[in-house]
């Protein structure tokens, strides 16, 4: 079993239109295979990496999940995405509140927070929190200026 995160649209649908519910388990037949033609349920060990698969500038939901059964790990060296998984079975443990997502984003190392602010729409107050926390980290400040403020 591997714990991680999975992102959905604002209605808890994945990118293929399947609806998910908190507390429910889901499974597929056959071995897990990674990719768009794969088999199983994709998820990431790091919250910010889920933003690769949904547009975090839109209304989204992020859930804590656990993958089990047949689990396959994948990575993308070119873009620096690691600890991505597909599992034959998944359980949606908890849908994170916006406050929980922001708190996690604020408590990531700099390079992960940079990726987070590039992919998750922040409010003006949240932008101020990130600017204050990462004021000495130019990469995060530049990412906020470009992706959040349009500068």
Short mmCIF file of C-alpha atoms in Angstrom, two decimals:
data_model
loop_
_atom_site.label_atom_id
_atom_site.label_comp_id
_atom_site.label_asym_id
_atom_site.label_seq_id
_atom_site.Cartn_x
_atom_site.Cartn_y
_atom_site.Cartn_z
CA UNK A 1 0.00 0.00 0.00
CA UNK A 2 1.25 3.45 -0.92
CA UNK A 3 -0.25 6.72 0.29
CA UNK A 4 -0.42 9.73 -1.95
CA UNK A 5 -2.64 12.32 -3.58
CA UNK A 6 -5.03 12.39 -6.51
CA UNK A 7 -6.54 15.50 -8.11
CA UNK A 8 -10.02 15.79 -9.60
CA UNK A 9 -12.17 18.47 -11.15
CA UNK A 10 -14.41 20.43 -8.80
CA UNK A 11 -17.08 17.71 -8.97
CA UNK A 12 -14.68 14.90 -7.99
CA UNK A 13 -14.45 13.51 -11.54
CA UNK A 14 -11.16 12.34 -12.96
CA UNK A 15 -9.98 13.49 -16.38
CA UNK A 16 -11.92 10.63 -18.01
CA UNK A 17 -15.23 11.60 -16.38
CA UNK A 18 -15.36 8.90 -13.68
CA UNK A 19 -16.87 10.18 -10.42
CA UNK A 20 -15.18 9.42 -7.09
CA UNK A 21 -16.39 9.71 -3.48
CA UNK A 22 -14.57 10.16 -0.20
CA UNK A 23 -14.25 6.90 1.73
CA UNK A 24 -14.93 4.69 -1.30
CA UNK A 25 -12.68 2.01 -2.83
CA UNK A 26 -12.28 1.48 -6.56
CA UNK A 27 -10.66 -1.33 -8.51
CA UNK A 28 -9.90 -2.57 -12.00
CA UNK A 29 -9.36 -6.03 -13.37
CA UNK A 30 -5.93 -7.01 -14.61
CA UNK A 31 -2.48 -5.68 -13.89
CA UNK A 32 -1.81 -1.99 -13.32
CA UNK A 33 -0.22 -0.20 -16.28
CA UNK A 34 0.92 3.42 -16.33
CA UNK A 35 -0.03 5.92 -19.03
CA UNK A 36 -3.00 7.21 -21.00
CA UNK A 37 -3.59 3.72 -22.38
CA UNK A 38 -2.88 2.17 -18.99
CA UNK A 39 -5.00 0.33 -16.50
CA UNK A 40 -5.71 1.43 -12.95
CA UNK A 41 -5.81 4.58 -10.88
CA UNK A 42 -3.01 7.12 -11.14
CA UNK A 43 -1.83 9.12 -8.15
CA UNK A 44 1.26 10.95 -6.92
CA UNK A 45 3.18 10.78 -3.69
CA UNK A 46 3.61 14.58 -3.69
CA UNK A 47 0.56 16.84 -3.70
CA UNK A 48 2.04 19.39 -6.12
CA UNK A 49 2.73 16.71 -8.73
CA UNK A 50 -1.02 16.06 -9.09
CA UNK A 51 -1.24 19.49 -10.73
CA UNK A 52 0.44 17.99 -13.77
CA UNK A 53 -2.78 16.09 -14.47
CA UNK A 54 -5.47 18.70 -13.75
CA UNK A 55 -5.62 22.43 -14.33
CA UNK A 56 -5.17 23.78 -10.82
CA UNK A 57 -6.07 27.24 -12.06
CA UNK A 58 -9.63 25.92 -12.32
CA UNK A 59 -11.91 24.62 -9.57
CA UNK A 60 -10.35 21.34 -8.44
CA UNK A 61 -10.37 18.92 -5.53
CA UNK A 62 -7.31 17.10 -4.17
CA UNK A 63 -7.70 13.98 -2.09
CA UNK A 64 -5.44 11.87 0.06
CA UNK A 65 -5.53 8.32 -1.29
CA UNK A 66 -4.00 4.93 -0.77
CA UNK A 67 -3.14 2.69 -3.69
CA UNK A 68 -3.02 -1.06 -3.18
CA UNK A 69 -3.15 -4.38 -4.99
CA UNK A 70 -0.94 -4.27 -8.05
CA UNK A 71 1.03 -0.98 -7.80
CA UNK A 72 3.45 0.28 -10.45
CA UNK A 73 5.81 3.24 -9.94
CA UNK A 74 6.66 5.66 -12.72
CA UNK A 75 8.78 8.77 -13.17
CA UNK A 76 9.60 11.42 -15.74
CA UNK A 77 13.27 12.42 -15.57
CA UNK A 78 12.86 15.07 -18.26
CA UNK A 79 10.32 17.13 -16.28
CA UNK A 80 11.46 15.98 -12.84
CA UNK A 81 8.33 14.10 -11.75
CA UNK A 82 9.02 11.14 -9.49
CA UNK A 83 7.04 8.84 -7.23
CA UNK A 84 4.04 8.69 -9.52
CA UNK A 85 1.98 5.52 -9.29
CA UNK A 86 -0.82 3.54 -10.84
CA UNK A 87 -2.63 0.98 -8.73
CA UNK A 88 -5.23 -1.65 -9.49
CA UNK A 89 -7.10 -0.49 -6.38
CA UNK A 90 -7.46 2.88 -4.72
CA UNK A 91 -9.29 4.28 -1.72
CA UNK A 92 -10.19 7.96 -1.42
CA UNK A 93 -9.23 8.59 2.21
CA UNK A 94 -9.99 12.28 2.56
CA UNK A 95 -10.82 15.26 0.38
CA UNK A 96 -8.51 18.06 1.46
CA UNK A 97 -9.95 21.46 2.30
CA UNK A 98 -8.48 24.50 0.57
CA UNK A 99 -6.88 25.50 3.89
CA UNK A 100 -5.18 22.10 4.14
CA UNK A 101 -3.89 22.37 0.56
CA UNK A 102 -2.50 25.87 1.15
CA UNK A 103 -0.92 24.81 4.46
CA UNK A 104 0.81 21.91 2.73
CA UNK A 105 1.99 24.25 -0.05
CA UNK A 106 3.45 26.65 2.48
CA UNK A 107 5.30 23.86 4.28
CA UNK A 108 6.99 22.32 1.26
CA UNK A 109 10.67 22.82 0.46
CA UNK A 110 11.31 25.75 -1.89
CA UNK A 111 11.59 23.72 -5.11
CA UNK A 112 8.27 21.98 -4.39
CA UNK A 113 6.49 25.21 -3.40
CA UNK A 114 7.68 26.73 -6.66
CA UNK A 115 6.00 23.89 -8.57
CA UNK A 116 2.88 24.30 -6.41
CA UNK A 117 2.45 28.04 -7.12
CA UNK A 118 2.98 27.39 -10.84
CA UNK A 119 -0.05 25.10 -10.90
CA UNK A 120 -2.54 26.07 -8.19
CA UNK A 121 -4.62 29.26 -8.33
CA UNK A 122 -4.03 31.32 -5.18
CA UNK A 123 -6.16 34.12 -3.79
CA UNK A 124 -4.57 37.52 -3.13
CA UNK A 125 -4.29 36.72 0.59
CA UNK A 126 -2.67 33.35 -0.18
CA UNK A 127 -0.22 35.03 -2.55
CA UNK A 128 0.77 37.36 0.30
CA UNK A 129 1.33 34.33 2.58
CA UNK A 130 3.61 32.66 0.03
CA UNK A 131 5.51 35.89 -0.65
CA UNK A 132 6.10 36.36 3.07
CA UNK A 133 7.17 32.76 3.66
CA UNK A 134 9.46 32.56 0.60
CA UNK A 135 10.67 36.18 0.42
CA UNK A 136 14.31 35.09 0.24
CA UNK A 137 13.64 32.41 -2.41
CA UNK A 138 13.74 34.15 -5.76
CA UNK A 139 12.45 31.15 -7.76
CA UNK A 140 9.22 31.02 -5.75
CA UNK A 141 8.80 34.82 -5.93
CA UNK A 142 9.35 34.75 -9.71
CA UNK A 143 6.84 31.89 -10.10
CA UNK A 144 4.25 33.85 -8.11
CA UNK A 145 4.82 36.95 -10.25
CA UNK A 146 4.47 35.05 -13.51
CA UNK A 147 1.86 32.35 -12.81
CA UNK A 148 -0.27 34.08 -10.19
CA UNK A 149 0.03 37.79 -10.95
CA UNK A 150 0.64 37.71 -14.68
CA UNK A 151 3.85 39.79 -14.51
#
